[in-house]
Amino acid sequence: MEQSNSQQRLEAFEAEAVGYAGQLFRVALRVCRDREKAEDLVQETYLQAWRSFHRFELGTNLRAWLFKILFNVHYSRLRRERLNLTPVEETIAETIAYDPPAPQRLTDEEVLAALERLPRDFQIPVVLSDVEELSYREIAEAMQIPIGTVMSRLHRGRKLLRMELANYAREAGYKIAN
Amino acid sequence: MRVMDCRNFKELLDSYLCGELAVETNHAILGHAEHCGACRDEMAARRALRQSLRRACSREEMSAEAIERMRARLRAEAGLADRATGAAVKTGRRGWLTRLFEARLLVPVAATAALLLLIGGAWSLYVVWPKAGPEQTVAEKNRVPELSERLIGESAGDHRNCAAKFLNATEPAEMPDSVREFDPACVRLDKVAAEGAKGLLLRSAHVCGYGERRFAHLVYTRDDRLISLLVTKRDARALKIGDVPPFDGLSAGLQQYEQVEQDRLALGAYQTAKHVVLVVSDLPESENRALAERLAKPVVEHLRSAELSRAALNPEERLGRLSPREWNRL
């Protein structure tokens, strides 16, 4: 009896939540920079989510909740490993006054390569916003940083990305608007 | 509102594409794009860049095996027969025990212990625990302890320092009413625990401390073996800033630890929203685990209902049992 009850609950959980595994994994990859670690992080995220699924309010945003747990697990692992979170180099983009236009006609590979060269603190919000389409508020909650910080990291991250791509484009002789 | 010139347009363009702007600002953006060809091109280029980013990142897929492993662990965690892998997590027992998960910390290498002795003195032995070594399997790695190393150390320390004094205590023991100052939920703790303490002799009931940590402490003996039941409050501030696991660990069941420095200690712990209940002894791990389940269960249930009724009286006291939405507001 108890078992069939658990079965039902688990099925409900899987039906609702497991579909987001791919999205969580993509972000986990940016966070861990290692496939195996990223898969492990996603797995732990789902275990934690399952353990507190009874407290999840239906109708609220499950995906954002999962991302929040993912970062929670990630941060507590960092603490356990006695690693400090890498200080954000807030100044990197501060000095860049020039905002390059977005280049056209670049391949997806070039875009991905440019993304991967961004500092992680900028890269992750950009992926959460532009790829996974989380709102700024959801990103702030997931990453546990103020929304103002999200906005400034996004602003700088996108700008840096365009700089990288503009360099690419210039080298490749592509046309840049303006 | 700012005049929508090309400069402002470019500043706001990404937020526009994310749908983060107010309606009026959206109109201003569109109005500007309508009569400025360069900005229109920029909008198209950035939109294309977003799409390209999305395409490029979407190629990364979690492997089917990893997803299957994850489903298998979820089934095991839910106490369902694990047909796929069978091995990773013990699921032999049901009910309370099904959600039991272990955090067996591996025995440290002697060299680490010696080094710690040199640099930190004996105290650090309690606090520093061995890290998971590369030789561990994935299943072991995933049994992540939810209690802080610090609390484990403090509880073990309190058991060693304090309980030993009562090994041969003869006066009848009763929790003094002054425990109320420590925590009203611990009033009559000895009576609450008595249900699970059959076969044990209560030697002392008091409030004590180890370092900055305070405990309501029940000291029991069974055949000259000392057993401590400790109740401590979770750090509300740490809960808020995420320093301790925000999840109500009770859902994870009993957590079992073993400390192998000096004399061997076994430690079983439950978390409620606002308390941690620990059973510490020098019994073998399996015996301590069985005892911890029996001894801690009525205490945990008592604390939970006390927490809930206090929460009902004072909604702001509900920290630790927050819904995801409430967490968001913290």
Coordinates of C-alpha atoms in Angstrom, one line a residue:
Chain A
M1 CA 0.0 0.0 0.0
E2 CA 2.7 2.4 1.1
Q3 CA 4.7 1.3 -1.8
S4 CA 2.1 2.1 -4.4
N5 CA 1.6 5.5 -2.7
S6 CA 5.3 6.2 -3.1
Q7 CA 5.1 5.0 -6.6
Q8 CA 2.4 7.4 -7.4
R9 CA 4.2 10.3 -5.8
L10 CA 7.4 9.5 -7.6
E11 CA 5.6 9.2 -10.9
A12 CA 4.1 12.6 -10.4
F13 CA 7.5 14.0 -9.5
E14 CA 9.1 12.4 -12.5
A15 CA 6.4 13.6 -14.8
E16 CA 6.7 17.1 -13.6
A17 CA 10.4 17.5 -13.0
V18 CA 12.6 15.1 -15.0
G19 CA 11.8 16.8 -18.2
Y20 CA 13.9 19.8 -17.1
A21 CA 17.0 17.6 -16.7
G22 CA 18.4 18.7 -20.0
Q23 CA 18.2 22.4 -19.2
L24 CA 19.6 21.8 -15.7
F25 CA 22.4 19.9 -17.2
R26 CA 23.4 22.6 -19.7
V27 CA 23.7 25.1 -16.9
A28 CA 25.5 22.5 -14.7
L29 CA 28.0 22.1 -17.5
R30 CA 28.8 25.8 -17.4
V31 CA 29.0 25.7 -13.6
C32 CA 31.2 22.6 -13.3
R33 CA 33.0 22.6 -16.7
D34 CA 33.1 18.9 -16.6
R35 CA 30.5 16.4 -17.9
E36 CA 30.7 13.9 -15.2
K37 CA 30.5 16.5 -12.4
A38 CA 27.6 18.2 -14.2
E39 CA 25.7 14.9 -14.3
D40 CA 26.4 14.3 -10.7
L41 CA 25.2 17.8 -9.8
V42 CA 22.0 17.3 -11.7
Q43 CA 21.4 14.0 -10.0
E44 CA 21.9 15.5 -6.6
T45 CA 19.6 18.4 -7.5
Y46 CA 16.8 15.9 -8.3
L47 CA 17.4 14.0 -5.1
Q48 CA 17.1 17.1 -3.0
A49 CA 14.1 18.2 -5.0
W50 CA 12.4 14.9 -4.4
R51 CA 13.1 15.1 -0.7
S52 CA 11.4 18.4 -0.4
F53 CA 8.8 17.9 -3.2
H54 CA 6.1 17.6 -0.6
R55 CA 6.7 21.2 0.2
F56 CA 6.6 22.4 -3.3
E57 CA 3.6 24.5 -4.1
L58 CA 1.9 23.4 -7.2
G59 CA 1.3 26.3 -9.5
T60 CA 4.6 28.0 -8.7
N61 CA 7.5 27.8 -11.1
L62 CA 9.0 24.3 -10.8
R63 CA 11.8 25.0 -13.2
A64 CA 13.0 28.1 -11.3
W65 CA 12.7 26.1 -8.1
L66 CA 14.9 23.3 -9.6
F67 CA 17.5 25.8 -10.7
K68 CA 17.5 27.3 -7.2
I69 CA 18.2 23.9 -5.7
L70 CA 20.9 23.2 -8.3
F71 CA 22.8 26.3 -7.2
N72 CA 22.2 25.5 -3.6
V73 CA 23.8 22.1 -4.0
H74 CA 26.6 23.6 -6.0
Y75 CA 27.3 26.3 -3.4
S76 CA 27.2 23.9 -0.5
R77 CA 29.6 21.6 -2.3
L78 CA 32.0 24.5 -2.8
R79 CA 31.8 25.2 0.9
R80 CA 32.4 21.6 1.7
E81 CA 35.4 21.6 -0.5
R82 CA 36.6 24.6 1.3
L83 CA 36.8 26.6 -1.9
N84 CA 35.9 30.2 -1.9
L85 CA 33.7 31.4 -4.6
T86 CA 35.9 33.0 -7.1
P87 CA 35.7 36.7 -6.6
V88 CA 34.0 38.4 -9.5
E89 CA 36.1 40.6 -11.5
E90 CA 33.6 43.4 -11.5
T91 CA 36.1 45.7 -13.1
I92 CA 36.8 43.6 -16.2
A93 CA 34.0 45.1 -18.2
E94 CA 33.7 48.4 -16.3
T95 CA 36.6 49.8 -18.3
I96 CA 35.1 48.9 -21.6
A97 CA 33.3 52.0 -22.8
Y98 CA 32.9 50.8 -26.4
D99 CA 29.9 48.7 -27.0
P100 CA 30.4 46.7 -30.2
P101 CA 27.5 45.9 -32.3
A102 CA 26.4 42.3 -32.6
P103 CA 28.1 40.8 -35.6
Q104 CA 26.2 38.9 -38.1
R105 CA 26.8 35.7 -39.9
L106 CA 28.8 33.9 -37.3
T107 CA 28.5 30.2 -36.9
D108 CA 27.1 28.5 -33.7
E109 CA 30.5 27.1 -33.0
E110 CA 32.1 30.5 -33.0
V111 CA 29.4 31.8 -30.7
L112 CA 29.9 28.9 -28.3
A113 CA 33.6 29.3 -28.3
A114 CA 33.2 33.0 -27.5
L115 CA 30.8 32.2 -24.7
E116 CA 33.2 29.7 -23.2
R117 CA 35.9 32.4 -23.0
L118 CA 33.8 34.6 -20.7
P119 CA 34.5 34.5 -17.0
R120 CA 32.1 32.1 -15.4
D121 CA 30.4 34.7 -13.3
F122 CA 29.3 36.4 -16.5
Q123 CA 28.8 33.3 -18.5
I124 CA 26.3 31.6 -16.2
P125 CA 23.8 34.5 -16.0
V126 CA 24.0 34.9 -19.8
V127 CA 23.1 31.3 -20.3
L128 CA 20.4 31.4 -17.7
S129 CA 18.8 34.4 -19.4
D130 CA 19.5 34.0 -23.1
V131 CA 19.4 30.2 -23.4
E132 CA 17.2 29.0 -20.6
E133 CA 15.1 32.2 -20.6
L134 CA 14.8 32.6 -16.8
S135 CA 13.7 36.0 -15.7
Y136 CA 16.2 38.3 -14.0
R137 CA 14.4 37.7 -10.7
E138 CA 14.5 34.0 -11.1
I139 CA 18.3 34.2 -11.9
A140 CA 18.8 36.3 -8.8
E141 CA 17.0 33.8 -6.7
A142 CA 18.7 30.8 -8.2
M143 CA 22.2 32.2 -7.9
Q144 CA 21.4 33.9 -4.6
I145 CA 22.7 37.2 -5.6
P146 CA 20.9 40.6 -5.7
I147 CA 19.0 41.4 -8.9
G148 CA 21.1 44.4 -9.5
T149 CA 24.1 42.2 -9.6
V150 CA 22.4 39.9 -12.1
M151 CA 21.6 42.9 -14.3
S152 CA 25.1 44.3 -14.2
R153 CA 26.7 40.8 -14.9
L154 CA 24.3 40.3 -17.7
H155 CA 25.0 43.7 -19.2
R156 CA 28.8 43.2 -18.9
G157 CA 28.6 39.5 -20.0
R158 CA 26.7 40.3 -23.1
K159 CA 29.0 43.2 -23.9
L160 CA 32.0 41.0 -23.5
L161 CA 30.5 38.3 -25.7
R162 CA 29.9 40.8 -28.4
M163 CA 33.5 42.1 -28.1
E164 CA 34.7 38.5 -28.5
L165 CA 32.5 38.0 -31.5
A166 CA 33.4 41.3 -33.0
N167 CA 37.1 40.3 -32.9
Y168 CA 36.2 37.0 -34.5
A169 CA 34.2 38.7 -37.2
R170 CA 36.9 41.3 -37.9
E171 CA 39.5 38.5 -38.3
A172 CA 37.2 36.6 -40.6
G173 CA 36.4 39.7 -42.6
Y174 CA 32.7 39.6 -41.9
K175 CA 30.5 42.6 -42.1
I176 CA 29.7 44.4 -38.9
A177 CA 26.7 46.7 -38.7
N178 CA 27.6 50.4 -38.2
Chain B
M1 CA 11.6 58.7 -18.7
R2 CA 14.8 58.8 -20.6
V3 CA 14.6 59.9 -24.2
M4 CA 15.0 56.9 -26.4
D5 CA 18.1 57.7 -28.4
C6 CA 20.3 55.2 -30.1
R7 CA 22.5 54.9 -27.0
N8 CA 19.6 54.2 -24.7
F9 CA 18.1 51.8 -27.2
K10 CA 21.3 49.7 -27.2
E11 CA 21.5 49.8 -23.4
L12 CA 18.0 48.5 -23.1
L13 CA 17.8 46.2 -26.1
D14 CA 18.8 43.0 -24.4
S15 CA 16.3 43.5 -21.6
Y16 CA 13.7 44.2 -24.2
L17 CA 14.5 40.9 -25.9
C18 CA 14.2 39.1 -22.6
G19 CA 10.8 40.7 -22.0
E20 CA 12.0 42.4 -18.8
L21 CA 10.9 46.0 -19.6
A22 CA 7.8 47.9 -18.6
V23 CA 5.2 48.2 -21.3
E24 CA 5.9 52.0 -21.9
T25 CA 9.6 51.3 -22.4
N26 CA 8.7 48.5 -24.8
H27 CA 6.7 51.0 -26.8
A28 CA 9.6 53.5 -26.7
I29 CA 12.0 50.8 -28.0
L30 CA 9.7 49.8 -30.8
G31 CA 9.0 53.5 -31.7
H32 CA 12.7 54.1 -32.0
A33 CA 13.3 51.0 -34.1
E34 CA 10.6 52.1 -36.5
H35 CA 12.5 55.2 -37.6
C36 CA 16.1 54.1 -37.1
G37 CA 17.4 51.6 -39.5
A38 CA 20.8 51.1 -37.8
C39 CA 19.0 50.2 -34.5
R40 CA 16.7 47.9 -36.4
D41 CA 19.6 46.0 -37.7
E42 CA 21.2 45.9 -34.3
M43 CA 18.0 44.4 -32.9
A44 CA 17.9 41.8 -35.6
A45 CA 21.6 41.0 -35.0
R46 CA 21.1 40.6 -31.3
R47 CA 18.1 38.5 -31.7
A48 CA 20.0 36.2 -34.1
L49 CA 22.8 36.0 -31.6
R50 CA 20.4 34.9 -28.9
Q51 CA 19.1 32.2 -31.2
S52 CA 22.5 31.1 -32.1
L53 CA 23.5 30.9 -28.4
R54 CA 20.4 28.8 -27.7
R55 CA 21.1 26.4 -30.7
A56 CA 24.8 26.0 -29.7
C57 CA 24.1 25.3 -26.1
S58 CA 21.2 23.0 -26.8
R59 CA 23.5 20.5 -28.4
E60 CA 24.8 19.5 -25.0
E61 CA 22.6 16.7 -23.8
M62 CA 22.7 14.7 -20.6
S63 CA 23.5 11.1 -21.5
A64 CA 20.7 8.6 -21.5
E65 CA 22.7 6.5 -19.0
A66 CA 23.1 9.4 -16.6
I67 CA 19.3 10.0 -16.7
E68 CA 18.6 6.3 -16.1
R69 CA 21.1 6.3 -13.2
M70 CA 19.3 9.3 -11.8
R71 CA 15.9 7.7 -12.1
A72 CA 17.2 4.6 -10.4
R73 CA 18.5 6.6 -7.5
L74 CA 15.2 8.4 -7.2
R75 CA 13.4 5.1 -7.1
A76 CA 15.7 3.8 -4.4
E77 CA 15.3 7.1 -2.5
A78 CA 11.5 6.7 -2.7
G79 CA 11.8 3.2 -1.3
L80 CA 10.7 1.4 -4.4
A81 CA 12.4 -1.7 -5.7
D82 CA 15.3 -0.7 -7.8
R83 CA 15.0 -3.0 -10.7
A84 CA 17.6 -1.2 -12.8
T85 CA 20.7 -1.1 -10.7
G86 CA 19.8 -2.8 -7.5
A87 CA 22.9 -2.0 -5.6
A88 CA 23.5 1.7 -5.0
V89 CA 21.3 2.5 -2.0
K90 CA 20.1 0.3 0.8
T91 CA 16.4 0.0 0.6
G92 CA 15.8 -3.1 2.7
R93 CA 13.6 -1.5 5.3
R94 CA 10.4 0.3 4.9
G95 CA 8.6 3.2 6.5
W96 CA 10.8 5.5 8.4
L97 CA 13.7 3.5 7.4
T98 CA 13.2 3.6 3.7
R99 CA 14.3 7.1 3.6
L100 CA 17.3 6.5 5.7
F101 CA 20.4 7.5 4.0
E102 CA 23.8 7.0 5.2
A103 CA 26.7 9.3 5.2
R104 CA 29.4 7.0 6.1
L105 CA 32.6 8.9 6.2
L106 CA 35.6 6.9 5.3
V107 CA 38.4 6.3 7.8
P108 CA 41.0 8.9 7.3
V109 CA 44.6 8.1 6.5
A110 CA 46.7 8.1 9.6
A111 CA 49.0 10.7 8.1
T112 CA 46.1 13.2 8.0
A113 CA 45.3 12.6 11.6
A114 CA 48.9 13.1 12.6
L115 CA 49.2 16.3 10.7
L116 CA 46.1 17.7 12.2
L117 CA 47.3 16.9 15.6
L118 CA 50.4 18.8 14.9
I119 CA 48.7 21.9 13.5
G120 CA 45.4 22.1 15.2
G121 CA 45.8 20.3 18.5
A122 CA 43.3 17.6 19.6
W123 CA 40.3 19.9 19.2
S124 CA 40.5 20.0 15.4
L125 CA 40.2 16.3 15.3
Y126 CA 36.5 16.7 16.1
V127 CA 36.1 19.3 13.5
V128 CA 38.0 18.2 10.5
W129 CA 36.6 15.2 8.8
P130 CA 38.2 13.3 6.0
K131 CA 37.2 14.3 2.5
A132 CA 35.8 11.7 0.1
G133 CA 38.7 10.1 -1.6
P134 CA 38.8 9.3 -5.3
E135 CA 38.5 5.6 -4.4
Q136 CA 34.9 6.0 -3.4
T137 CA 32.2 4.8 -5.7
V138 CA 29.6 7.2 -7.0
A139 CA 27.0 5.8 -4.7
E140 CA 29.1 6.6 -1.7
K141 CA 30.0 10.0 -2.9
N142 CA 26.3 10.8 -3.2
R143 CA 25.5 10.1 0.3
V144 CA 26.2 13.6 1.3
P145 CA 26.1 14.5 4.9
E146 CA 23.6 17.3 5.7
L147 CA 24.9 18.1 9.1
S148 CA 27.8 20.5 9.4
E149 CA 31.1 19.1 10.4
R150 CA 31.2 21.6 13.1
L151 CA 28.0 20.4 14.7
I152 CA 29.1 16.8 14.5
G153 CA 32.3 17.8 16.2
E154 CA 30.6 19.8 18.9
S155 CA 28.1 17.0 19.7
A156 CA 30.9 14.4 19.9
G157 CA 32.9 16.8 22.1
D158 CA 29.9 17.4 24.4
H159 CA 29.3 13.7 24.7
R160 CA 33.0 13.1 25.6
N161 CA 33.3 16.0 28.0
C162 CA 30.0 16.1 29.7
A163 CA 28.3 12.6 29.6
A164 CA 31.3 10.9 31.2
K165 CA 30.8 12.9 34.4
F166 CA 27.5 11.1 35.0
L167 CA 28.5 7.5 34.3
N168 CA 28.0 6.6 37.9
A169 CA 25.5 9.4 39.0
T170 CA 23.0 8.1 41.5
E171 CA 20.6 10.9 42.1
P172 CA 17.3 10.6 40.3
A173 CA 17.6 12.7 37.1
E174 CA 14.9 15.1 35.9
M175 CA 15.1 17.9 33.4
P176 CA 15.0 21.2 35.4
D177 CA 12.3 23.7 34.5
S178 CA 15.0 26.2 33.8
V179 CA 15.5 24.5 30.4
R180 CA 12.8 26.8 29.3
E181 CA 15.3 29.6 29.1
F182 CA 17.3 27.5 26.6
D183 CA 14.2 26.4 24.7
P184 CA 10.6 26.0 25.8
A185 CA 10.2 23.1 23.5
C186 CA 12.6 21.1 25.6
V187 CA 10.6 21.4 28.9
R188 CA 10.0 17.8 30.1
L189 CA 12.3 16.5 27.5
D190 CA 13.2 13.5 29.7
K191 CA 9.5 12.5 29.9
V192 CA 9.1 12.8 26.1
A193 CA 12.2 10.7 25.5
A194 CA 11.2 8.1 28.1
E195 CA 9.0 6.3 25.6
G196 CA 12.0 5.4 23.4
A197 CA 14.4 4.9 26.3
K198 CA 13.2 1.6 27.6
G199 CA 16.2 -0.5 28.9
L200 CA 18.3 2.6 29.4
L201 CA 19.0 4.3 32.7
L202 CA 18.7 8.1 32.8
R203 CA 21.7 9.4 34.6
S204 CA 21.3 13.1 34.1
A205 CA 19.1 15.7 32.4
H206 CA 20.5 19.2 32.0
V207 CA 21.5 22.1 29.7
C208 CA 25.1 22.3 28.8
G209 CA 27.4 23.7 26.2
Y210 CA 30.4 22.9 24.0
G211 CA 32.1 25.9 22.6
E212 CA 29.4 28.2 21.5
R213 CA 26.9 25.4 21.0
R214 CA 24.2 24.8 23.6
F215 CA 22.5 21.5 24.1
A216 CA 19.6 20.0 26.1
H217 CA 21.4 16.9 27.2
L218 CA 20.0 13.6 28.4
V219 CA 22.7 11.1 29.6
Y220 CA 21.8 7.4 29.6
T221 CA 23.7 4.3 30.4
R222 CA 23.2 0.7 29.3
D223 CA 25.6 -1.9 30.7
D224 CA 28.2 0.8 31.5
R225 CA 28.0 2.3 28.0
L226 CA 27.3 6.0 27.8
I227 CA 24.6 7.3 25.5
S228 CA 23.8 10.9 25.0
L229 CA 20.7 12.4 23.5
L230 CA 21.3 15.9 22.5
V231 CA 18.9 18.6 21.3
T232 CA 20.2 21.7 19.8
K233 CA 18.7 24.6 18.0
R234 CA 19.5 25.2 14.4
D235 CA 21.1 28.5 13.6
A236 CA 18.3 30.7 12.2
R237 CA 20.7 33.2 10.8
A238 CA 22.7 30.5 9.1
L239 CA 19.5 29.0 7.8
K240 CA 18.6 32.3 6.2
I241 CA 21.9 32.9 4.5
G242 CA 22.1 29.3 3.4
D243 CA 25.1 28.2 5.5
V244 CA 23.3 25.2 6.7
P245 CA 21.1 23.0 4.5
P246 CA 17.8 24.8 4.1
F247 CA 15.9 21.5 3.7
D248 CA 14.1 20.0 6.6
G249 CA 16.5 17.1 6.9
L250 CA 13.8 14.9 8.6
S251 CA 12.6 14.1 5.2
A252 CA 15.9 12.4 4.6
G253 CA 15.5 10.3 7.7
L254 CA 18.2 9.4 10.2
Q255 CA 21.7 10.4 9.2
Q256 CA 24.4 8.2 10.6
Y257 CA 28.0 9.2 11.2
E258 CA 30.9 7.5 12.6
Q259 CA 33.9 9.1 14.2
V260 CA 37.0 7.1 14.4
E261 CA 39.5 9.4 16.0
Q262 CA 40.6 8.4 19.4
D263 CA 37.8 6.3 20.8
R264 CA 35.2 5.3 18.2
L265 CA 32.0 7.2 18.4
A266 CA 28.8 6.6 16.5
L267 CA 26.4 9.5 15.9
G268 CA 22.9 9.5 14.5
A269 CA 21.1 12.7 13.8
Y270 CA 17.6 13.9 12.8
Q271 CA 16.8 17.4 11.8
T272 CA 13.6 19.2 12.3
A273 CA 12.8 22.6 11.0
K274 CA 14.4 24.3 13.9
H275 CA 16.2 21.6 15.9
V276 CA 18.8 18.9 15.5
V277 CA 18.4 15.8 17.6
L278 CA 21.5 13.7 18.0
V279 CA 22.2 10.3 19.6
V280 CA 25.9 9.8 20.4
S281 CA 27.5 6.8 21.9
D282 CA 30.5 4.5 21.7
L283 CA 28.2 1.6 20.7
P284 CA 28.9 -0.1 17.4
E285 CA 27.4 1.9 14.5
S286 CA 24.5 -0.4 13.8
E287 CA 23.5 -0.5 17.5
N288 CA 23.7 3.2 17.7
R289 CA 21.6 3.5 14.7
A290 CA 18.9 1.3 16.0
L291 CA 19.0 3.1 19.3
A292 CA 18.9 6.5 17.7
E293 CA 15.8 5.6 15.7
R294 CA 14.0 4.5 18.9
L295 CA 15.2 7.2 21.2
A296 CA 15.1 10.2 18.9
K297 CA 11.8 9.5 17.2
P298 CA 9.4 10.6 20.0
V299 CA 11.6 13.6 20.6
V300 CA 11.6 14.6 17.0
E301 CA 7.8 14.2 16.8
H302 CA 7.4 16.3 19.9
L303 CA 9.7 19.0 18.6
R304 CA 7.9 19.1 15.3
S305 CA 4.5 19.6 16.9
A306 CA 6.0 22.2 19.2
E307 CA 7.5 24.0 16.2
L308 CA 4.2 23.9 14.4
S309 CA 2.1 25.2 17.2
R310 CA 4.6 28.0 17.9
A311 CA 4.5 28.7 14.2
A312 CA 0.7 29.0 14.3
L313 CA 1.0 31.5 17.2
N314 CA 3.7 33.5 15.5
P315 CA 3.9 33.2 11.8
E316 CA 7.4 34.8 11.7
E317 CA 8.7 31.8 13.6
R318 CA 8.3 29.5 10.7
L319 CA 11.8 29.7 9.4
G320 CA 13.0 26.4 8.1
R321 CA 9.6 25.2 7.0
L322 CA 9.2 27.6 4.3
S323 CA 7.7 26.9 1.0
P324 CA 9.9 27.7 -2.1
R325 CA 7.9 30.8 -2.6
E326 CA 8.6 32.0 1.0
W327 CA 12.2 31.1 0.6
N328 CA 12.3 33.4 -2.4
R329 CA 11.2 36.3 -0.2
L330 CA 14.0 35.9 2.3

